[in-house]
Amino acid sequence: DTEVTQTPKHLVMGMTNKKSLKCEQHMGHRAMYWYKQKAKKPPELMFVYSYEKLSINESVPSRFSPECPNSSLLNLHLHALQPEDSALYLCASSQQAGYEQYFGPGTRLTVT
Amino acid sequence: RKEVEQDPGPFNVPEGATVAFNCTYSNSASQSFFWYRQDCRKEPKLLMSVYSSGNEDGRFTAQLNRASQYISLLIRDSKLSDSATYLCVVNVFMDSNYQLIWGAGTKLIIKP
């Protein structure tokens, strides 16, 4: 079963709100990823966790804060976002870093 | 030069035809390669992985040419359901991490 789940599916938030995106996988994968995708563009890597440690942070603004509570879960905490942060946020996992990635359905975020 | 380049298309192809896309990459140390398909407003789905010279799965064939640094994807007997954006992804080991570099994608439209 190559399933990655994400909640919520849709999220509308104001610029002063704090919210969290959640991602879960039960495939025993040891690498997990957050991507941001704008319309008609490829996914843009934000963060990589490998064995529950943050290994890559692609110069993402501090208003995005990742957290990996355990090997199955990945959170993305959002605070004081800007309208340009509106996008599809995708979570992915892979057996290890560099292997095939399997994506969740994404959270469509709108910042008003 | 972009690290991973794809013709954005769109490729307009009649149903039943054979279509081929190329993807060129700049880093000769690239280790593995992937093709993903992405439907509009959906997450990317893994189509094929390429670790050696190529891979075949039903109507889909991926071929790797390391000397010329490109990967191709061939779709035979195309179906209406093959309409999607096809993303080429290259795995590179750099800065002590494995990183997946994404192409911008090629849009395919299969016409009845």
CSV table of C-alpha atoms in Angstrom, one decimal:
chain,number,residue,atom,x,y,z
A,1,ASP,CA,0.0,0.0,0.0
A,2,THR,CA,1.6,3.2,-1.2
A,3,GLU,CA,-0.6,5.6,0.7
A,4,VAL,CA,0.3,9.0,2.1
A,5,THR,CA,-2.6,10.8,3.7
A,6,GLN,CA,-2.9,14.6,4.3
A,7,THR,CA,-5.3,16.7,6.3
A,8,PRO,CA,-7.0,19.0,5.7
A,9,LYS,CA,-7.8,18.8,2.0
A,10,HIS,CA,-8.6,22.5,1.9
A,11,LEU,CA,-7.7,25.4,4.2
A,12,VAL,CA,-8.5,29.0,4.1
A,13,MET,CA,-6.7,31.2,6.6
A,14,GLY,CA,-6.2,34.8,7.3
A,15,MET,CA,-2.8,36.4,7.5
A,16,THR,CA,-2.8,36.5,11.3
A,17,ASN,CA,-3.9,32.9,11.8
A,18,LYS,CA,-1.9,29.9,13.0
A,19,LYS,CA,-2.7,26.5,11.4
A,20,SER,CA,-1.0,23.2,10.9
A,21,LEU,CA,-1.0,20.8,8.0
A,22,LYS,CA,-0.6,17.1,8.8
A,23,CYS,CA,0.8,14.2,6.8
A,24,GLU,CA,1.0,10.5,7.7
A,25,GLN,CA,2.4,7.4,6.1
A,26,HIS,CA,2.5,3.8,7.3
A,27,MET,CA,4.9,2.3,4.7
A,28,GLY,CA,7.9,2.3,7.0
A,29,HIS,CA,9.5,5.1,4.9
A,30,ARG,CA,12.3,6.9,6.6
A,31,ALA,CA,12.3,10.1,4.5
A,32,MET,CA,9.5,12.6,4.3
A,33,TYR,CA,9.1,15.8,2.4
A,34,TRP,CA,7.1,19.0,2.1
A,35,TYR,CA,6.6,20.6,-1.3
A,36,LYS,CA,4.8,23.7,-2.4
A,37,GLN,CA,3.2,23.8,-5.9
A,38,LYS,CA,1.8,26.7,-7.7
A,39,ALA,CA,-0.5,26.3,-10.7
A,40,LYS,CA,1.3,25.1,-13.9
A,41,LYS,CA,4.6,24.8,-12.1
A,42,PRO,CA,6.5,21.7,-10.8
A,43,PRO,CA,6.6,20.9,-7.1
A,44,GLU,CA,9.1,23.1,-5.2
A,45,LEU,CA,10.9,21.3,-2.4
A,46,MET,CA,10.6,23.0,1.0
A,47,PHE,CA,11.9,20.5,3.6
A,48,VAL,CA,13.3,17.0,3.9
A,49,TYR,CA,13.3,14.8,7.0
A,50,SER,CA,15.5,11.8,6.9
A,51,TYR,CA,15.3,9.4,9.9
A,52,GLU,CA,13.2,12.1,11.7
A,53,LYS,CA,16.0,14.7,11.4
A,54,LEU,CA,15.7,17.8,9.2
A,55,SER,CA,18.2,17.3,6.5
A,56,ILE,CA,17.2,19.9,3.9
A,57,ASN,CA,15.6,23.3,4.4
A,58,GLU,CA,15.4,25.1,1.1
A,59,SER,CA,15.7,28.6,2.5
A,60,VAL,CA,12.0,28.6,3.4
A,61,PRO,CA,10.7,31.6,5.3
A,62,SER,CA,10.3,31.1,9.1
A,63,ARG,CA,6.6,31.5,8.9
A,64,PHE,CA,6.7,27.8,7.8
A,65,SER,CA,7.8,25.5,10.5
A,66,PRO,CA,8.1,21.8,10.0
A,67,GLU,CA,7.9,19.1,12.7
A,68,CYS,CA,8.5,15.4,12.5
A,69,PRO,CA,7.0,13.9,15.8
A,70,ASN,CA,7.8,10.3,14.7
A,71,SER,CA,8.7,8.3,11.7
A,72,SER,CA,5.1,8.2,10.4
A,73,LEU,CA,4.1,11.8,10.9
A,74,LEU,CA,5.0,15.1,9.5
A,75,ASN,CA,3.5,18.4,10.3
A,76,LEU,CA,3.9,21.9,8.8
A,77,HIS,CA,3.0,24.7,11.1
A,78,LEU,CA,1.9,27.9,9.5
A,79,HIS,CA,1.9,31.4,11.0
A,80,ALA,CA,1.5,34.9,9.6
A,81,LEU,CA,1.3,33.7,6.0
A,82,GLN,CA,1.1,36.0,3.0
A,83,PRO,CA,-1.4,35.8,0.1
A,84,GLU,CA,1.4,34.6,-2.2
A,85,ASP,CA,1.8,31.5,0.0
A,86,SER,CA,-1.5,30.3,-1.4
A,87,ALA,CA,-0.7,27.0,-3.2
A,88,LEU,CA,-1.0,23.3,-3.1
A,89,TYR,CA,1.1,21.8,-0.3
A,90,LEU,CA,2.2,18.3,-1.0
A,91,CYS,CA,3.7,15.8,1.4
A,92,ALA,CA,5.7,12.8,0.1
A,93,SER,CA,7.6,9.9,1.6
A,94,SER,CA,10.3,7.6,0.3
A,95,GLN,CA,12.0,4.5,1.6
A,96,GLN,CA,15.1,6.6,2.0
A,97,ALA,CA,16.2,9.9,0.7
A,98,GLY,CA,16.8,9.7,-3.0
A,99,TYR,CA,14.4,6.8,-3.7
A,100,GLU,CA,11.0,7.0,-5.4
A,101,GLN,CA,8.7,9.4,-3.6
A,102,TYR,CA,5.0,8.8,-3.0
A,103,PHE,CA,2.8,11.8,-2.7
A,104,GLY,CA,-0.3,12.5,-0.6
A,105,PRO,CA,-3.3,14.3,-2.2
A,106,GLY,CA,-2.2,17.7,-0.9
A,107,THR,CA,-3.7,20.5,1.0
A,108,ARG,CA,-5.0,23.4,-1.1
A,109,LEU,CA,-4.2,26.5,1.0
A,110,THR,CA,-5.7,29.9,0.4
A,111,VAL,CA,-4.4,32.9,2.4
A,112,THR,CA,-6.8,35.8,2.6
B,1,ARG,CA,21.2,25.9,-18.4
B,2,LYS,CA,18.5,24.4,-16.2
B,3,GLU,CA,19.4,21.3,-14.4
B,4,VAL,CA,16.5,19.3,-15.8
B,5,GLU,CA,14.9,20.4,-19.0
B,6,GLN,CA,11.7,19.3,-20.7
B,7,ASP,CA,9.7,20.6,-23.6
B,8,PRO,CA,6.6,22.1,-22.0
B,9,GLY,CA,4.4,21.2,-24.9
B,10,PRO,CA,1.5,20.8,-25.2
B,11,PHE,CA,1.8,17.7,-27.3
B,12,ASN,CA,-1.6,17.1,-29.1
B,13,VAL,CA,-1.7,13.5,-30.1
B,14,PRO,CA,-4.5,11.4,-31.6
B,15,GLU,CA,-5.7,8.4,-29.7
B,16,GLY,CA,-3.8,5.3,-30.5
B,17,ALA,CA,-0.7,7.1,-31.6
B,18,THR,CA,2.8,6.7,-30.1
B,19,VAL,CA,4.3,9.7,-28.4
B,20,ALA,CA,7.8,10.3,-27.0
B,21,PHE,CA,9.2,12.9,-24.6
B,22,ASN,CA,12.8,13.7,-23.9
B,23,CYS,CA,14.2,15.1,-20.7
B,24,THR,CA,17.8,16.3,-20.5
B,25,TYR,CA,19.8,16.8,-17.3
B,26,SER,CA,23.0,18.6,-16.6
B,27,ASN,CA,24.6,16.8,-13.7
B,28,SER,CA,26.6,13.8,-15.0
B,29,ALA,CA,26.7,12.4,-11.4
B,30,SER,CA,22.9,11.8,-11.5
B,31,GLN,CA,22.2,8.4,-10.1
B,32,SER,CA,18.5,7.6,-10.7
B,33,PHE,CA,15.6,8.9,-12.7
B,34,PHE,CA,11.9,9.0,-12.4
B,35,TRP,CA,8.9,9.8,-14.5
B,36,TYR,CA,5.8,11.1,-12.7
B,37,ARG,CA,2.4,12.0,-14.2
B,38,GLN,CA,0.2,14.7,-12.7
B,39,ASP,CA,-3.4,15.3,-13.5
B,40,CYS,CA,-4.9,18.8,-13.2
B,41,ARG,CA,-5.2,19.8,-9.5
B,42,LYS,CA,-4.0,16.3,-8.3
B,43,GLU,CA,-0.8,15.1,-6.8
B,44,PRO,CA,2.1,13.7,-8.9
B,45,LYS,CA,1.9,9.9,-9.3
B,46,LEU,CA,5.0,7.8,-9.9
B,47,LEU,CA,4.9,6.3,-13.4
B,48,MET,CA,8.4,4.7,-13.8
B,49,SER,CA,11.8,4.5,-12.1
B,50,VAL,CA,15.0,4.2,-14.1
B,51,TYR,CA,18.1,3.0,-12.4
B,52,SER,CA,20.1,1.5,-15.3
B,53,SER,CA,19.5,1.7,-19.0
B,54,GLY,CA,15.8,1.7,-19.1
B,55,ASN,CA,12.5,0.2,-17.9
B,56,GLU,CA,9.3,-1.0,-19.5
B,57,ASP,CA,5.8,-1.3,-18.0
B,58,GLY,CA,3.0,-2.2,-20.5
B,59,ARG,CA,2.6,0.6,-22.9
B,60,PHE,CA,5.3,2.8,-21.3
B,61,THR,CA,9.0,2.6,-21.9
B,62,ALA,CA,11.7,4.7,-20.4
B,63,GLN,CA,15.2,4.8,-21.7
B,64,LEU,CA,18.3,6.4,-20.3
B,65,ASN,CA,21.2,7.6,-22.3
B,66,ARG,CA,24.0,8.5,-19.9
B,67,ALA,CA,26.4,9.6,-22.6
B,68,SER,CA,24.1,12.2,-23.9
B,69,GLN,CA,22.4,12.9,-20.5
B,70,TYR,CA,18.8,12.4,-21.4
B,71,ILE,CA,15.9,10.2,-20.4
B,72,SER,CA,13.1,9.5,-22.8
B,73,LEU,CA,9.5,8.3,-22.1
B,74,LEU,CA,7.6,6.4,-24.9
B,75,ILE,CA,3.9,5.9,-24.7
B,76,ARG,CA,2.5,3.4,-27.2
B,77,ASP,CA,-1.2,3.1,-28.2
B,78,SER,CA,-2.1,6.2,-26.3
B,79,LYS,CA,-5.4,6.4,-24.5
B,80,LEU,CA,-7.5,9.4,-23.7
B,81,SER,CA,-6.7,8.8,-20.0
B,82,ASP,CA,-3.0,9.4,-20.7
B,83,SER,CA,-3.7,13.1,-21.0
B,84,ALA,CA,-1.7,14.7,-18.1
B,85,THR,CA,1.5,16.5,-17.4
B,86,TYR,CA,4.6,14.3,-17.4
B,87,LEU,CA,7.3,15.3,-15.0
B,88,CYS,CA,10.9,14.1,-15.3
B,89,VAL,CA,12.8,13.9,-12.0
B,90,VAL,CA,16.6,13.3,-11.5
B,91,ASN,CA,18.2,12.1,-8.3
B,92,VAL,CA,21.5,13.8,-7.5
B,93,PHE,CA,23.8,13.5,-4.6
B,94,MET,CA,25.1,16.9,-3.6
B,95,ASP,CA,25.8,18.8,-0.4
B,96,SER,CA,25.9,15.5,1.4
B,97,ASN,CA,22.3,14.8,0.6
B,98,TYR,CA,20.3,13.0,-2.1
B,99,GLN,CA,18.1,15.6,-3.9
B,100,LEU,CA,15.5,15.2,-6.5
B,101,ILE,CA,15.6,17.8,-9.2
B,102,TRP,CA,12.3,18.3,-11.0
B,103,GLY,CA,11.7,19.3,-14.6
B,104,ALA,CA,9.0,21.7,-15.4
B,105,GLY,CA,6.8,19.0,-17.1
B,106,THR,CA,5.5,18.2,-20.5
B,107,LYS,CA,1.8,18.5,-21.1
B,108,LEU,CA,0.2,15.8,-23.2
B,109,ILE,CA,-3.3,16.0,-24.6
B,110,ILE,CA,-4.7,12.9,-26.3
B,111,LYS,CA,-7.5,13.7,-28.8
B,112,PRO,CA,-10.3,11.2,-29.8
